[in-house]
mmCIF file of C-alpha atoms and ligand atoms in Angstrom:
data_model
loop_
_atom_site.group_PDB
_atom_site.id
_atom_site.type_symbol
_atom_site.label_atom_id
_atom_site.label_comp_id
_atom_site.label_asym_id
_atom_site.label_seq_id
_atom_site.Cartn_x
_atom_site.Cartn_y
_atom_site.Cartn_z
ATOM 1 C CA MET S 1 51.767 161.460 -68.693
ATOM 2 C CA VAL S 2 51.384 163.900 -65.791
ATOM 3 C CA LYS S 3 48.675 166.518 -65.789
ATOM 4 C CA VAL S 4 50.063 169.982 -65.289
ATOM 5 C CA THR S 5 47.744 172.832 -64.422
ATOM 6 C CA ALA S 6 48.209 176.396 -65.622
ATOM 7 C CA PRO S 7 50.728 178.487 -63.681
ATOM 8 C CA PRO S 8 49.508 181.319 -61.461
ATOM 9 C CA ALA S 9 48.790 184.375 -63.571
ATOM 10 C CA ASP S 10 51.474 186.650 -62.154
ATOM 11 C CA GLY S 11 53.950 183.861 -61.846
ATOM 12 C CA LEU S 12 54.433 184.245 -58.114
ATOM 13 C CA ALA S 13 51.228 184.642 -56.147
ATOM 14 C CA PRO S 14 49.709 181.459 -54.795
ATOM 15 C CA PRO S 15 46.181 180.688 -55.972
ATOM 16 C CA PRO S 16 43.582 181.589 -53.326
ATOM 17 C CA GLY S 17 43.430 179.030 -50.579
ATOM 18 C CA GLY S 18 45.487 176.535 -52.486
ATOM 19 C CA SER S 19 48.988 175.324 -52.956
ATOM 20 C CA ALA S 20 51.342 177.869 -54.390
ATOM 21 C CA SER S 21 52.254 175.848 -57.413
ATOM 22 C CA PRO S 22 50.827 173.739 -60.169
ATOM 23 C CA GLN S 23 50.136 170.274 -58.878
ATOM 24 C CA LEU S 24 50.303 166.845 -60.313
ATOM 25 C CA GLY S 25 46.915 165.178 -60.684
ATOM 26 C CA ASP S 26 44.878 164.445 -57.560
ATOM 27 C CA ASP S 27 45.909 160.835 -57.694
ATOM 28 C CA HIS S 28 49.531 161.941 -57.072
ATOM 29 C CA PRO S 29 49.344 163.826 -53.776
ATOM 30 C CA ARG S 30 52.715 164.721 -52.351
ATOM 31 C CA SER S 31 54.327 167.399 -50.262
ATOM 32 C CA SER S 32 55.654 170.510 -51.956
ATOM 33 C CA ARG S 33 59.009 169.979 -53.644
ATOM 34 C CA VAL S 34 61.803 172.485 -53.156
ATOM 35 C CA LEU S 35 64.991 172.513 -55.196
ATOM 36 C CA SER S 36 68.061 174.698 -55.124
ATOM 37 C CA GLY S 37 71.681 174.491 -56.222
ATOM 38 C CA ILE S 38 74.816 176.323 -55.211
ATOM 39 C CA THR S 39 77.637 176.797 -57.710
ATOM 40 C CA PRO S 40 81.034 175.873 -56.221
ATOM 41 C CA SER S 41 82.732 179.033 -57.436
ATOM 42 C CA GLY S 42 84.198 179.979 -54.053
ATOM 43 C CA SER S 43 84.269 179.008 -50.403
ATOM 44 C CA LEU S 44 80.751 179.419 -48.979
ATOM 45 C CA THR S 45 80.076 182.551 -46.940
ATOM 46 C CA LEU S 46 77.986 183.503 -43.939
ATOM 47 C CA GLY S 47 75.555 184.902 -46.553
ATOM 48 C CA ASN S 48 75.207 181.480 -48.178
ATOM 49 C CA TYR S 49 74.526 179.978 -44.769
ATOM 50 C CA LEU S 50 72.069 182.513 -43.351
ATOM 51 C CA GLY S 51 70.462 183.292 -46.707
ATOM 52 C CA ALA S 52 70.188 179.790 -48.103
ATOM 53 C CA LEU S 53 71.542 176.683 -46.346
ATOM 54 C CA ARG S 54 70.021 177.353 -42.933
ATOM 55 C CA ARG S 55 66.656 178.047 -44.538
ATOM 56 C CA PHE S 56 66.858 174.859 -46.565
ATOM 57 C CA ALA S 57 67.708 172.848 -43.453
ATOM 58 C CA ASP S 58 64.890 174.412 -41.431
ATOM 59 C CA GLY S 59 62.321 173.593 -44.132
ATOM 60 C CA GLN S 60 63.219 169.926 -44.373
ATOM 61 C CA PRO S 61 60.512 168.399 -42.197
ATOM 62 C CA THR S 62 57.739 170.019 -44.239
ATOM 63 C CA HIS S 63 59.160 170.098 -47.771
ATOM 64 C CA GLU S 64 60.662 167.454 -49.953
ATOM 65 C CA GLY S 65 64.054 168.950 -50.768
ATOM 66 C CA PHE S 66 66.535 168.481 -53.609
ATOM 67 C CA PHE S 67 69.806 170.298 -52.962
ATOM 68 C CA PHE S 68 72.834 169.992 -55.164
ATOM 69 C CA VAL S 69 76.314 171.272 -55.807
ATOM 70 C CA ALA S 70 76.016 172.859 -59.255
ATOM 71 C CA ASP S 71 79.508 171.916 -60.431
ATOM 72 C CA LEU S 72 78.638 172.054 -64.134
ATOM 73 C CA HIS S 73 77.667 175.685 -63.646
ATOM 74 C CA ALA S 74 81.163 176.481 -62.384
ATOM 75 C CA MET S 75 82.582 175.757 -65.840
ATOM 76 C CA THR S 76 80.955 178.579 -67.784
ATOM 77 C CA THR S 77 84.008 180.767 -67.245
ATOM 78 C CA ALA S 78 87.703 179.822 -67.147
ATOM 79 C CA HIS S 79 88.182 177.305 -64.346
ATOM 80 C CA ASP S 80 90.913 175.287 -62.711
ATOM 81 C CA PRO S 81 90.078 171.533 -62.474
ATOM 82 C CA LYS S 82 91.725 170.984 -59.087
ATOM 83 C CA ARG S 83 90.059 174.016 -57.556
ATOM 84 C CA LEU S 84 86.696 172.908 -58.943
ATOM 85 C CA ARG S 85 87.129 169.407 -57.492
ATOM 86 C CA ASP S 86 88.186 170.764 -54.092
ATOM 87 C CA LEU S 87 85.408 173.355 -53.928
ATOM 88 C CA SER S 88 82.767 170.794 -54.967
ATOM 89 C CA THR S 89 83.823 168.492 -52.126
ATOM 90 C CA GLU S 90 83.995 171.358 -49.651
ATOM 91 C CA THR S 91 80.567 172.664 -50.673
ATOM 92 C CA ALA S 92 78.974 169.223 -50.448
ATOM 93 C CA ALA S 93 80.483 168.641 -46.998
ATOM 94 C CA LEU S 94 79.178 172.044 -45.884
ATOM 95 C CA PHE S 95 75.667 171.102 -47.044
ATOM 96 C CA PHE S 96 75.682 168.165 -44.631
ATOM 97 C CA ALA S 97 77.495 170.096 -41.895
ATOM 98 C CA ALA S 98 74.879 172.860 -42.123
ATOM 99 C CA GLY S 99 72.129 170.369 -41.385
ATOM 100 C CA LEU S 100 70.893 169.123 -44.743
ATOM 101 C CA ASP S 101 69.883 165.605 -43.881
ATOM 102 C CA PRO S 102 69.615 162.643 -46.267
ATOM 103 C CA GLN S 103 66.789 161.356 -44.128
ATOM 104 C CA TYR S 104 64.642 164.182 -45.507
ATOM 105 C CA SER S 105 66.424 165.585 -48.539
ATOM 106 C CA THR S 106 68.193 164.403 -51.649
ATOM 107 C CA ILE S 107 71.684 165.903 -51.616
ATOM 108 C CA PHE S 108 73.938 165.365 -54.589
ATOM 109 C CA VAL S 109 76.532 166.672 -57.025
ATOM 110 C CA GLN S 110 74.996 167.746 -60.335
ATOM 111 C CA SER S 111 77.545 166.141 -62.681
ATOM 112 C CA GLN S 112 76.868 162.730 -61.135
ATOM 113 C CA VAL S 113 73.357 162.791 -62.562
ATOM 114 C CA THR S 114 73.781 162.821 -66.318
ATOM 115 C CA ALA S 115 70.096 163.540 -66.966
ATOM 116 C CA HIS S 116 70.858 167.235 -66.275
ATOM 117 C CA VAL S 117 73.036 167.569 -69.352
ATOM 118 C CA GLU S 118 70.675 165.502 -71.477
ATOM 119 C CA LEU S 119 67.595 167.537 -70.626
ATOM 120 C CA SER S 120 69.605 170.724 -70.992
ATOM 121 C CA TYR S 121 70.195 169.892 -74.663
ATOM 122 C CA LEU S 122 66.500 169.182 -75.230
ATOM 123 C CA LEU S 123 65.676 172.551 -73.700
ATOM 124 C CA GLU S 124 68.278 174.262 -75.892
ATOM 125 C CA CYS S 125 66.142 172.964 -78.744
ATOM 126 C CA THR S 126 63.204 174.967 -77.400
ATOM 127 C CA ALA S 127 64.941 178.141 -76.151
ATOM 128 C CA HIS S 128 65.370 181.176 -78.394
ATOM 129 C CA VAL S 129 68.642 182.981 -78.983
ATOM 130 C CA GLY S 130 66.851 186.259 -78.248
ATOM 131 C CA GLU S 131 65.710 185.280 -74.765
ATOM 132 C CA LEU S 132 69.065 183.754 -73.801
ATOM 133 C CA GLY S 133 70.823 186.897 -75.023
ATOM 134 C CA ARG S 134 68.673 189.014 -72.702
ATOM 135 C CA MET S 135 69.969 187.298 -69.547
ATOM 136 C CA ILE S 136 71.753 189.889 -67.439
ATOM 137 C CA GLN S 137 74.624 187.590 -66.474
ATOM 138 C CA PHE S 138 75.326 186.893 -70.131
ATOM 139 C CA LYS S 139 75.053 190.563 -71.024
ATOM 140 C CA GLU S 140 77.539 191.431 -68.274
ATOM 141 C CA LYS S 141 80.142 188.732 -68.814
ATOM 142 C CA GLY S 142 79.451 187.454 -72.305
ATOM 143 C CA ARG S 143 79.577 188.762 -75.851
ATOM 144 C CA LYS S 144 83.350 188.529 -76.167
ATOM 145 C CA PRO S 145 84.675 186.267 -78.918
ATOM 146 C CA LYS S 146 86.225 183.894 -76.407
ATOM 147 C CA THR S 147 83.233 183.714 -74.068
ATOM 148 C CA ARG S 148 82.433 180.072 -73.453
ATOM 149 C CA ALA S 149 79.334 178.948 -75.346
ATOM 150 C CA SER S 150 78.140 177.386 -72.067
ATOM 151 C CA LEU S 151 77.738 180.846 -70.522
ATOM 152 C CA PHE S 152 75.135 181.527 -73.190
ATOM 153 C CA THR S 153 73.281 178.222 -72.820
ATOM 154 C CA TYR S 154 73.640 178.057 -69.015
ATOM 155 C CA PRO S 155 70.006 179.048 -68.306
ATOM 156 C CA CYS S 156 68.901 175.910 -70.196
ATOM 157 C CA LEU S 157 71.009 173.787 -67.859
ATOM 158 C CA MET S 158 69.542 175.590 -64.880
ATOM 159 C CA ALA S 159 66.031 175.007 -66.260
ATOM 160 C CA ALA S 160 66.871 171.317 -66.675
ATOM 161 C CA ASP S 161 68.088 171.204 -63.049
ATOM 162 C CA ILE S 162 64.709 172.455 -61.930
ATOM 163 C CA LEU S 163 62.333 170.664 -64.311
ATOM 164 C CA LEU S 164 63.879 167.205 -63.864
ATOM 165 C CA TYR S 165 62.533 166.964 -60.319
ATOM 166 C CA ASP S 166 58.935 168.146 -60.876
ATOM 167 C CA THR S 167 59.942 171.056 -58.659
ATOM 168 C CA ASP S 168 57.257 173.268 -57.154
ATOM 169 C CA THR S 169 59.373 176.022 -55.640
ATOM 170 C CA VAL S 170 62.866 177.351 -56.232
ATOM 171 C CA PRO S 171 64.330 179.472 -53.443
ATOM 172 C CA VAL S 172 67.057 181.607 -55.009
ATOM 173 C CA GLY S 173 68.548 185.052 -54.500
ATOM 174 C CA GLY S 174 67.609 188.095 -56.560
ATOM 175 C CA ASP S 175 70.238 187.706 -59.253
ATOM 176 C CA GLN S 176 68.702 184.376 -60.256
ATOM 177 C CA ASP S 177 65.099 185.568 -60.659
ATOM 178 C CA GLN S 178 65.495 186.020 -64.376
ATOM 179 C CA HIS S 179 66.743 182.454 -64.825
ATOM 180 C CA VAL S 180 63.813 181.000 -62.903
ATOM 181 C CA GLU S 181 61.401 183.097 -64.985
ATOM 182 C CA LEU S 182 63.047 181.753 -68.137
ATOM 183 C CA CYS S 183 62.716 178.215 -66.781
ATOM 184 C CA ARG S 184 58.990 178.822 -66.329
ATOM 185 C CA ASP S 185 58.711 180.184 -69.878
ATOM 186 C CA LEU S 186 60.541 177.160 -71.293
ATOM 187 C CA ALA S 187 58.353 174.729 -69.323
ATOM 188 C CA ILE S 188 55.149 176.427 -70.453
ATOM 189 C CA ARG S 189 56.327 176.522 -74.076
ATOM 190 C CA PHE S 190 57.385 172.865 -73.976
ATOM 191 C CA ASN S 191 54.052 171.803 -72.486
ATOM 192 C CA ARG S 192 52.183 173.734 -75.201
ATOM 193 C CA SER S 193 54.295 172.386 -78.063
ATOM 194 C CA TYR S 194 54.747 168.776 -77.004
ATOM 195 C CA GLY S 195 52.026 168.098 -74.436
ATOM 196 C CA ASP S 196 51.988 168.361 -70.639
ATOM 197 C CA THR S 197 55.376 167.169 -69.507
ATOM 198 C CA PHE S 198 56.791 169.502 -66.878
ATOM 199 C CA VAL S 199 55.533 170.943 -63.624
ATOM 200 C CA VAL S 200 55.856 174.724 -63.936
ATOM 201 C CA PRO S 201 57.839 175.871 -60.896
ATOM 202 C CA ARG S 202 57.606 179.138 -59.055
ATOM 203 C CA LEU S 203 60.192 181.404 -57.550
ATOM 204 C CA ASP S 204 60.232 181.611 -53.758
ATOM 205 C CA ARG S 205 61.826 184.794 -52.530
ATOM 206 C CA ALA S 206 60.285 184.479 -49.094
ATOM 207 C CA ALA S 207 62.205 181.282 -48.419
ATOM 208 C CA LEU S 208 65.429 183.258 -48.261
ATOM 209 C CA ALA S 209 66.698 185.627 -45.623
ATOM 210 C CA SER S 210 67.441 189.160 -46.657
ATOM 211 C CA ARG S 211 70.878 189.498 -48.124
ATOM 212 C CA VAL S 212 73.932 189.708 -45.907
ATOM 213 C CA ALA S 213 76.106 192.589 -47.080
ATOM 214 C CA ASP S 214 79.896 192.712 -47.406
ATOM 215 C CA LEU S 215 81.340 194.024 -44.132
ATOM 216 C CA ALA S 216 83.832 196.274 -45.913
ATOM 217 C CA ASP S 217 81.301 197.627 -48.423
ATOM 218 C CA PRO S 218 77.763 197.227 -47.108
ATOM 219 C CA THR S 219 76.273 198.385 -50.405
ATOM 220 C CA VAL S 220 77.155 195.041 -52.082
ATOM 221 C CA LYS S 221 76.237 191.486 -51.095
ATOM 222 C CA MET S 222 78.732 189.276 -49.303
ATOM 223 C CA SER S 223 79.874 187.081 -52.184
ATOM 224 C CA LYS S 224 81.697 183.762 -52.287
ATOM 225 C CA SER S 225 83.375 184.814 -55.543
ATOM 226 C CA ALA S 226 85.204 187.670 -53.793
ATOM 227 C CA ASP S 227 88.977 187.507 -53.484
ATOM 228 C CA SER S 228 89.973 184.994 -50.814
ATOM 229 C CA ARG S 229 91.644 187.775 -48.818
ATOM 230 C CA ALA S 230 88.584 190.037 -48.935
ATOM 231 C CA ALA S 231 88.251 191.697 -45.528
ATOM 232 C CA GLY S 232 84.478 192.001 -45.691
ATOM 233 C CA VAL S 233 83.606 188.376 -46.474
ATOM 234 C CA ILE S 234 83.107 185.846 -43.672
ATOM 235 C CA ARG S 235 83.529 182.276 -44.895
ATOM 236 C CA MET S 236 81.705 179.423 -43.201
ATOM 237 C CA LEU S 237 85.088 177.842 -42.511
ATOM 238 C CA ASP S 238 86.808 180.965 -41.140
ATOM 239 C CA ALA S 239 88.483 180.415 -37.756
ATOM 240 C CA PRO S 240 86.853 182.256 -34.813
ATOM 241 C CA ALA S 241 89.754 184.729 -34.632
ATOM 242 C CA ALA S 242 89.307 185.629 -38.319
ATOM 243 C CA VAL S 243 85.547 186.063 -37.871
ATOM 244 C CA THR S 244 86.084 188.331 -34.873
ATOM 245 C CA ARG S 245 88.762 190.363 -36.669
ATOM 246 C CA LYS S 246 86.622 190.870 -39.789
ATOM 247 C CA ILE S 247 83.609 191.950 -37.760
ATOM 248 C CA SER S 248 85.684 194.269 -35.564
ATOM 249 C CA ARG S 249 86.845 196.029 -38.733
ATOM 250 C CA ALA S 250 83.404 196.202 -40.347
ATOM 251 C CA VAL S 251 82.569 199.573 -41.871
ATOM 252 C CA THR S 252 80.038 201.525 -39.798
ATOM 253 C CA ASP S 253 79.476 205.325 -39.952
ATOM 254 C CA SER S 254 80.509 208.504 -38.179
ATOM 255 C CA GLU S 255 77.614 208.508 -35.737
ATOM 256 C CA SER S 256 77.641 206.482 -32.551
ATOM 257 C CA ALA S 257 73.988 205.554 -31.974
ATOM 258 C CA VAL S 258 73.098 201.921 -32.668
ATOM 259 C CA ARG S 259 69.987 202.320 -34.808
ATOM 260 C CA TYR S 260 68.425 200.130 -37.489
ATOM 261 C CA ASP S 261 68.262 202.176 -40.674
ATOM 262 C CA PRO S 262 69.361 200.188 -43.738
ATOM 263 C CA GLU S 263 69.152 203.275 -45.988
ATOM 264 C CA ARG S 264 71.271 205.674 -43.968
ATOM 265 C CA LYS S 265 73.247 203.258 -41.797
ATOM 266 C CA PRO S 266 73.896 200.235 -44.042
ATOM 267 C CA GLY S 267 76.977 198.964 -42.159
ATOM 268 C CA VAL S 268 75.412 199.074 -38.695
ATOM 269 C CA SER S 269 72.122 197.705 -40.035
ATOM 270 C CA ASN S 270 73.928 194.788 -41.690
ATOM 271 C CA LEU S 271 75.483 193.761 -38.352
ATOM 272 C CA LEU S 272 72.071 194.106 -36.698
ATOM 273 C CA ASP S 273 70.519 191.985 -39.457
ATOM 274 C CA ILE S 274 73.097 189.255 -38.918
ATOM 275 C CA ILE S 275 72.395 189.147 -35.173
ATOM 276 C CA ALA S 276 68.648 189.285 -35.861
ATOM 277 C CA VAL S 277 68.673 186.344 -38.281
ATOM 278 C CA ILE S 278 70.751 184.289 -35.862
ATOM 279 C CA THR S 279 68.728 185.080 -32.740
ATOM 280 C CA GLY S 280 65.286 185.304 -34.333
ATOM 281 C CA GLU S 281 64.779 188.817 -32.883
ATOM 282 C CA ARG S 282 63.767 191.824 -34.953
ATOM 283 C CA PRO S 283 66.777 194.067 -35.782
ATOM 284 C CA GLU S 284 65.129 197.096 -34.134
ATOM 285 C CA VAL S 285 64.825 195.117 -30.914
ATOM 286 C CA VAL S 286 68.464 194.017 -31.136
ATOM 287 C CA ALA S 287 69.508 197.650 -31.634
ATOM 288 C CA ALA S 288 67.599 198.785 -28.547
ATOM 289 C CA GLY S 289 69.700 196.522 -26.351
ATOM 290 C CA LEU S 290 73.078 197.815 -27.552
ATOM 291 C CA SER S 291 74.769 201.032 -26.528
ATOM 292 C CA SER S 292 77.889 201.339 -28.709
ATOM 293 C CA TYR S 293 79.371 200.179 -31.994
ATOM 294 C CA GLY S 294 82.007 198.296 -30.007
ATOM 295 C CA GLU S 295 79.331 196.343 -28.182
ATOM 296 C CA LEU S 296 77.416 195.734 -31.431
ATOM 297 C CA LYS S 297 80.527 194.225 -33.013
ATOM 298 C CA ARG S 298 81.331 192.074 -29.978
ATOM 299 C CA VAL S 299 77.782 190.697 -29.833
ATOM 300 C CA CYS S 300 77.731 190.098 -33.582
ATOM 301 C CA ALA S 301 81.089 188.292 -33.550
ATOM 302 C CA ALA S 302 80.037 186.110 -30.611
ATOM 303 C CA ALA S 303 76.765 185.175 -32.355
ATOM 304 C CA VAL S 304 78.492 184.306 -35.631
ATOM 305 C CA VAL S 305 81.251 182.274 -33.935
ATOM 306 C CA GLU S 306 78.665 180.395 -31.902
ATOM 307 C CA THR S 307 76.699 179.647 -35.080
ATOM 308 C CA LEU S 308 79.649 178.520 -37.171
ATOM 309 C CA THR S 309 81.569 176.504 -34.568
ATOM 310 C CA PRO S 310 79.300 173.409 -34.506
ATOM 311 C CA ILE S 311 79.096 173.465 -38.316
ATOM 312 C CA GLN S 312 82.884 173.558 -38.535
ATOM 313 C CA ARG S 313 83.120 170.648 -36.115
ATOM 314 C CA ARG S 314 80.742 168.543 -38.227
ATOM 315 C CA TYR S 315 82.624 169.605 -41.352
ATOM 316 C CA ALA S 316 85.923 168.442 -39.839
ATOM 317 C CA ASP S 317 84.382 165.038 -39.024
ATOM 318 C CA LEU S 318 83.052 164.680 -42.572
ATOM 319 C CA VAL S 319 86.309 165.494 -44.314
ATOM 320 C CA ALA S 320 88.207 163.244 -41.900
ATOM 321 C CA ALA S 321 86.177 160.332 -43.331
ATOM 322 C CA PRO S 322 86.192 161.026 -47.077
ATOM 323 C CA GLN S 323 84.835 157.587 -47.988
ATOM 324 C CA GLU S 324 81.722 158.304 -45.931
ATOM 325 C CA LEU S 325 81.180 161.597 -47.684
ATOM 326 C CA THR S 326 81.616 159.851 -51.033
ATOM 327 C CA ALA S 327 79.062 157.228 -49.990
ATOM 328 C CA LEU S 328 76.565 159.886 -48.896
ATOM 329 C CA LEU S 329 76.934 161.627 -52.249
ATOM 330 C CA SER S 330 76.653 158.387 -54.241
ATOM 331 C CA ALA S 331 73.440 157.531 -52.416
ATOM 332 C CA GLY S 332 72.146 161.060 -53.066
ATOM 333 C CA ALA S 333 72.999 160.827 -56.772
ATOM 334 C CA GLU S 334 71.249 157.478 -57.009
ATOM 335 C CA ARG S 335 68.080 158.885 -55.461
ATOM 336 C CA ALA S 336 68.293 161.919 -57.729
ATOM 337 C CA ARG S 337 68.683 159.682 -60.785
ATOM 338 C CA ALA S 338 65.625 157.678 -59.816
ATOM 339 C CA GLN S 339 63.588 160.899 -59.738
ATOM 340 C CA ALA S 340 65.093 162.482 -62.817
ATOM 341 C CA GLU S 341 65.150 159.542 -65.199
ATOM 342 C CA PRO S 342 61.358 159.176 -65.700
ATOM 343 C CA VAL S 343 61.045 162.918 -66.325
ATOM 344 C CA LEU S 344 63.808 162.788 -68.914
ATOM 345 C CA VAL S 345 62.113 159.830 -70.599
ATOM 346 C CA ARG S 346 58.828 161.782 -70.613
ATOM 347 C CA ALA S 347 60.525 164.730 -72.305
ATOM 348 C CA LYS S 348 62.348 162.575 -74.859
ATOM 349 C CA GLN S 349 59.186 160.742 -75.805
ATOM 350 C CA ALA S 350 57.215 163.968 -76.053
ATOM 351 C CA MET S 351 59.828 165.358 -78.458
ATOM 352 C CA GLY S 352 59.781 162.283 -80.673
ATOM 353 C CA LEU S 353 63.017 160.637 -79.558
ATOM 354 C CA ALA S 354 63.408 156.928 -79.031
ATOM 355 C CA SER S 355 63.842 156.327 -75.321
HETATM 356 P P1 AMP K 401 75.546 182.480 -54.791
HETATM 357 O O1 AMP K 401 76.608 182.441 -53.736
HETATM 358 O O2 AMP K 401 75.283 183.856 -55.288
HETATM 359 O O3 AMP K 401 75.764 181.468 -55.876
HETATM 360 O O4 AMP K 401 74.182 182.046 -54.083
HETATM 361 C C1 AMP K 401 73.906 180.755 -53.567
HETATM 362 C C2 AMP K 401 72.736 180.876 -52.589
HETATM 363 O O5 AMP K 401 73.126 181.621 -51.417
HETATM 364 C C3 AMP K 401 71.543 181.625 -53.175
HETATM 365 O O6 AMP K 401 70.360 180.990 -52.743
HETATM 366 C C4 AMP K 401 71.655 183.011 -52.614
HETATM 367 O O7 AMP K 401 70.418 183.638 -52.435
HETATM 368 C C5 AMP K 401 72.329 182.775 -51.261
HETATM 369 N N1 AMP K 401 73.226 183.898 -50.953
HETATM 370 C C6 AMP K 401 74.420 184.158 -51.532
HETATM 371 N N2 AMP K 401 75.015 185.242 -51.004
HETATM 372 C C7 AMP K 401 74.143 185.713 -50.071
HETATM 373 C C8 AMP K 401 74.164 186.836 -49.191
HETATM 374 N N3 AMP K 401 75.208 187.663 -49.132
HETATM 375 N N4 AMP K 401 73.105 187.027 -48.375
HETATM 376 C C9 AMP K 401 72.051 186.170 -48.377
HETATM 377 N N5 AMP K 401 71.970 185.099 -49.208
HETATM 378 C C10 AMP K 401 72.995 184.862 -50.039
HETATM 379 N N1 LIG K 402 72.744 179.383 -60.985
HETATM 380 C C1 LIG K 402 72.596 179.336 -59.554
HETATM 381 C C2 LIG K 402 73.573 180.342 -58.916
HETATM 382 O O1 LIG K 402 74.553 180.702 -59.526
HETATM 383 C C3 LIG K 402 72.868 177.966 -59.018
HETATM 384 C C4 LIG K 402 71.906 177.006 -59.604
HETATM 385 C C5 LIG K 402 72.157 176.135 -60.621
HETATM 386 C C6 LIG K 402 70.545 176.838 -59.242
HETATM 387 N N2 LIG K 402 71.054 175.419 -60.914
HETATM 388 C C7 LIG K 402 70.041 175.823 -60.090
HETATM 389 C C8 LIG K 402 69.735 177.450 -58.288
HETATM 390 C C9 LIG K 402 68.716 175.423 -60.018
HETATM 391 C C10 LIG K 402 68.394 177.023 -58.222
HETATM 392 C C11 LIG K 402 67.894 176.035 -59.073
HETATM 393 O O2 LIG K 402 73.354 180.748 -57.784
#
């Protein structure tokens, strides 16, 4: 059985001078493991790319990555099977097109690794109704008689996703913090009740870029679940003309000075942030080089088009050869299974099940 050390006291801060997460015993040295999933509930946006996928791709040489399409999570509310199938394929192809590389990372579709559902049930047997009922997403969408039971138990599935891979860090956006905290609580409780079984993961906010806001309403995040015609949402697969049109219509303000001030000038600052993330400059420096809102929008559109075009080209190649994409995903699922299976067996044995 693996030795699991105590989690950092505040749940986030790395221990002084050491690795940021609990480690397996000294005889099991390995690089830090990162895991994240994206639910195929809409066509991926520029926010998904700049805030998540690009970061994941950049971290590949130094971290052992597990990245998956969380298709089971897309079934917690009413769903259309064909749309789910299409979006899962599209999302997976975009993972590869965005630079996730099987040479470094394990890339797979969640439902192809059955251990996720199995461990999820075991964790449901440790989670409390009270703590699941406190999850904000459930409080917002749930509590109606016809709410799917899976919306209530969904954090157990997410915890299983994470714990199955002895994950050290989980880079996710703000709305998922609570679920990662619950995952930590469940892992700690399990280890106390049944013996050291799981690595206790930590949240990694720093691994994500600041949020990209909706161009039409810069007070909310650019979301893949928005209506497909939403004017303020740039999709990774939007044609250059659509990208340029959406950015040219982005909400700004009644001033004319290009200044970085997220509080008072959220629309302008969002465009500056986008350029800054793409170019690696600070947004204040970007602002200093621009003299009008028209110029800001032209520069932003050019940067986004230049970023998305090569990804779209790779995406087109991948979907033109669907059997290759299927093979990549089968190989990813096989690697994921090989990692997940021993952890599942560990958990089953610890709980007293025949395995
Ligand atoms: P979601 O689309 O909310 O399921 O999020 C999937 C991943 O993309 C998470 O890691 C989020 O942090 C990231 N993400 C989603 N939308 C944005 C956004 N507008 N800006 C930055 N990151 C985002
Ligand atoms: N629930 C996450 C979201 O909606 C996606 C997700 C599922 C996930 N399982 C995960 C993220 C495990 C990180 C780790 O964005």
